[in-house]
CSV table of C-alpha atoms in Angstrom, one decimal:
chain,number,residue,atom,x,y,z
Q,148,ARG,CA,-1.0,-9.0,-3.5
Q,149,CYS,CA,-1.1,-5.6,-2.1
Q,150,GLU,CA,1.9,-3.1,-2.0
Q,151,TYR,CA,2.8,0.5,-1.7
Q,152,SER,CA,5.1,3.0,-2.9
Q,153,LEU,CA,6.1,6.2,-1.2
Q,154,ASP,CA,7.4,9.2,-3.4
Q,155,ALA,CA,7.8,7.0,-6.4
Q,156,GLY,CA,10.1,4.6,-4.5
Q,157,PRO,CA,10.0,0.8,-4.9
Q,158,TRP,CA,6.9,-1.1,-4.2
Q,159,THR,CA,6.9,-2.5,-0.7
Q,160,PRO,CA,4.4,-5.3,0.2
Q,161,LEU,CA,1.5,-4.6,2.7
Q,162,GLU,CA,0.7,-6.7,5.6
Q,163,ALA,CA,-2.9,-7.8,6.5
Q,164,MET,CA,-4.0,-6.9,10.2
Q,165,ASP,CA,-4.8,-10.5,10.7
Q,166,GLY,CA,-1.6,-11.8,9.1
Q,167,VAL,CA,-2.9,-13.3,5.8
Q,168,ILE,CA,-4.4,-11.7,2.7
Q,169,ASP,CA,-7.4,-14.3,1.8
Q,170,SER,CA,-10.4,-12.4,1.7
Q,171,GLU,CA,-12.2,-9.9,-0.8
Q,172,ARG,CA,-12.0,-7.1,2.0
Q,173,GLU,CA,-8.8,-7.0,4.2
Q,174,ARG,CA,-7.6,-4.4,6.5
Q,175,LEU,CA,-3.8,-3.5,5.7
Q,176,VAL,CA,-1.0,-2.1,7.4
Q,177,VAL,CA,1.1,0.8,6.2
Q,178,ARG,CA,4.3,1.5,8.5
Q,179,LEU,CA,5.9,4.9,7.7
Q,180,ASP,CA,8.3,5.3,10.4
Q,181,ARG,CA,10.4,8.4,10.3
Q,182,LEU,CA,8.6,10.1,7.6
Q,183,SER,CA,10.2,13.4,6.9
Q,184,SER,CA,8.3,16.6,7.1
Q,185,GLY,CA,7.0,18.0,4.0
Q,186,GLU,CA,4.5,16.7,1.4
Q,187,HIS,CA,4.8,12.9,0.5
Q,188,VAL,CA,2.7,10.8,-2.1
Q,189,LEU,CA,1.6,7.4,-1.2
Q,190,VAL,CA,0.4,5.1,-4.0
Q,191,LEU,CA,-1.3,1.9,-3.0
Q,192,ARG,CA,-1.8,-1.1,-5.7
Q,193,ALA,CA,-3.8,-4.2,-5.1
Q,194,VAL,CA,-3.6,-7.0,-7.9
Q,195,ASP,CA,-6.0,-9.9,-7.9
Q,196,SER,CA,-5.2,-13.6,-9.0
Q,197,ALA,CA,-6.2,-12.9,-12.6
Q,198,GLY,CA,-3.6,-10.1,-12.7
Q,199,ASN,CA,-6.2,-6.9,-12.5
Q,200,ALA,CA,-4.7,-4.1,-10.6
Q,201,GLY,CA,-6.4,-1.1,-9.0
Q,202,LEU,CA,-4.4,1.9,-7.6
Q,203,ALA,CA,-5.1,4.5,-5.2
Q,204,LYS,CA,-3.0,7.6,-4.4
Q,205,VAL,CA,-2.7,9.6,-1.2
Q,206,VAL,CA,-1.0,13.0,-0.6
Q,207,LEU,CA,0.4,13.2,2.9
Q,208,ARG,CA,1.1,16.7,4.3
């Protein structure tokens, strides 16, 4: 599963561009409609079928 958190908010599932997360590499969509001005922290999390997780953080300005 893949999900994101914006500004330490709840985790939100990500959508695969092709509609299904079923490959080692996927293109995912993050929709941030109506983002207020200022700095925001976006954290991305991917978890594989064995429960291993990877995180990435992006600062949006």
